[in-house]
């Protein structure tokens, strides 16, 4: 992992340059996205294992309900992450 605190601000940045902090926020958002991708992969593996091991309706409905709950939470988190990113993009444009 790189240390974004070593990034130098462009000369147009104000004296108290927010660029390093904004880049840390963007990195944090990217890390959260990566974690959500890992959760989605785990849910996919769970579905595959359950479908291979069980064929009864109750078990398949239970796994569907579980995965749907997880997906609903992920979708909600994606909205929060998008709002965070949307709020810093205009500020990041000044840092490039």
CSV table of C-alpha atoms in Angstrom, one decimal:
chain,number,residue,atom,x,y,z
A,1,UNK,CA,0.0,0.0,0.0
A,2,UNK,CA,1.3,3.4,-0.9
A,3,UNK,CA,1.6,6.3,1.5
A,4,UNK,CA,-0.5,9.1,0.0
A,5,UNK,CA,0.8,11.6,2.5
A,6,UNK,CA,4.0,12.0,0.4
A,7,UNK,CA,2.0,13.4,-2.5
A,8,UNK,CA,2.9,17.1,-3.2
A,9,UNK,CA,0.1,19.6,-3.9
A,10,UNK,CA,0.1,21.5,-7.2
A,11,UNK,CA,1.1,25.1,-7.0
A,12,UNK,CA,-2.5,26.2,-7.4
A,13,UNK,CA,-3.5,24.6,-4.1
A,14,UNK,CA,-4.2,26.9,-1.2
A,15,UNK,CA,-1.8,27.1,1.7
A,16,UNK,CA,-3.7,24.5,3.7
A,17,UNK,CA,-3.8,22.0,0.8
A,18,UNK,CA,-6.6,19.4,1.1
A,19,UNK,CA,-5.3,17.2,-1.7
A,20,UNK,CA,-3.6,14.6,0.5
A,21,UNK,CA,-6.6,14.3,2.7
A,22,UNK,CA,-8.9,14.0,-0.3
A,23,UNK,CA,-6.7,11.3,-1.8
A,24,UNK,CA,-6.8,9.4,1.5
A,25,UNK,CA,-10.6,9.6,1.4
A,26,UNK,CA,-10.6,8.3,-2.2
A,27,UNK,CA,-8.3,5.5,-1.2
A,28,UNK,CA,-10.6,4.6,1.7
A,29,UNK,CA,-13.5,4.4,-0.7
A,30,UNK,CA,-11.6,2.2,-3.0
A,31,UNK,CA,-10.6,-0.1,-0.1
A,32,UNK,CA,-14.3,-0.4,0.9
A,33,UNK,CA,-15.2,-1.2,-2.6
A,34,UNK,CA,-12.6,-4.0,-2.7
A,35,UNK,CA,-14.0,-5.4,0.6
A,36,UNK,CA,-17.5,-5.4,-0.8
A,37,UNK,CA,-16.2,-7.3,-3.9
A,38,UNK,CA,-14.8,-9.9,-1.6
A,39,UNK,CA,-18.1,-10.2,0.2
A,40,UNK,CA,-19.9,-10.7,-3.2
A,41,UNK,CA,-17.4,-13.4,-4.2
A,42,UNK,CA,-18.0,-15.2,-0.8
A,43,UNK,CA,-21.8,-15.0,-1.4
A,44,UNK,CA,-21.2,-16.5,-4.9
A,45,UNK,CA,-19.2,-19.3,-3.4
A,46,UNK,CA,-21.8,-19.9,-0.7
A,47,UNK,CA,-24.5,-20.2,-3.4
A,48,UNK,CA,-22.5,-22.7,-5.4
A,49,UNK,CA,-21.7,-24.9,-2.4
A,50,UNK,CA,-25.3,-25.0,-1.2
A,51,UNK,CA,-26.7,-25.7,-4.7
A,52,UNK,CA,-24.2,-28.5,-5.2
A,53,UNK,CA,-24.9,-30.0,-1.7
A,54,UNK,CA,-28.6,-29.6,-1.3
A,55,UNK,CA,-31.7,-29.9,-3.6
A,56,UNK,CA,-34.5,-29.4,-1.1
A,57,UNK,CA,-36.7,-26.4,-1.5
A,58,UNK,CA,-36.4,-25.1,2.1
A,59,UNK,CA,-32.6,-25.0,2.0
A,60,UNK,CA,-32.5,-23.2,-1.3
A,61,UNK,CA,-35.0,-20.7,-0.2
A,62,UNK,CA,-33.1,-20.1,3.0
A,63,UNK,CA,-29.8,-19.5,1.1
A,64,UNK,CA,-31.7,-17.2,-1.3
A,65,UNK,CA,-33.1,-15.2,1.6
A,66,UNK,CA,-29.6,-14.9,3.2
A,67,UNK,CA,-27.9,-13.8,0.0
A,68,UNK,CA,-30.7,-11.3,-0.8
A,69,UNK,CA,-30.3,-9.8,2.7
A,70,UNK,CA,-26.5,-9.4,2.1
A,71,UNK,CA,-27.1,-7.9,-1.3
A,72,UNK,CA,-29.6,-5.4,0.1
A,73,UNK,CA,-26.9,-4.3,2.6
A,74,UNK,CA,-24.2,-4.1,-0.1
A,75,UNK,CA,-26.5,-2.0,-2.3
A,76,UNK,CA,-27.2,0.4,0.6
A,77,UNK,CA,-23.4,0.7,1.3
A,78,UNK,CA,-22.7,1.3,-2.4
A,79,UNK,CA,-25.1,4.3,-2.3
A,80,UNK,CA,-23.2,5.7,0.7
A,81,UNK,CA,-19.8,5.2,-1.1
A,82,UNK,CA,-21.1,6.8,-4.3
A,83,UNK,CA,-22.3,9.8,-2.3
A,84,UNK,CA,-18.9,10.1,-0.6
A,85,UNK,CA,-17.1,9.9,-3.9
A,86,UNK,CA,-19.5,12.3,-5.6
A,87,UNK,CA,-18.8,14.8,-2.8
A,88,UNK,CA,-15.0,14.7,-3.2
A,89,UNK,CA,-14.6,14.5,-7.0
A,90,UNK,CA,-15.0,18.2,-7.7
A,91,UNK,CA,-12.4,18.9,-5.0
A,92,UNK,CA,-10.1,16.2,-6.4
A,93,UNK,CA,-10.2,17.8,-9.8
A,94,UNK,CA,-8.4,20.8,-8.3
A,95,UNK,CA,-5.6,18.5,-7.1
A,96,UNK,CA,-4.7,17.1,-10.5
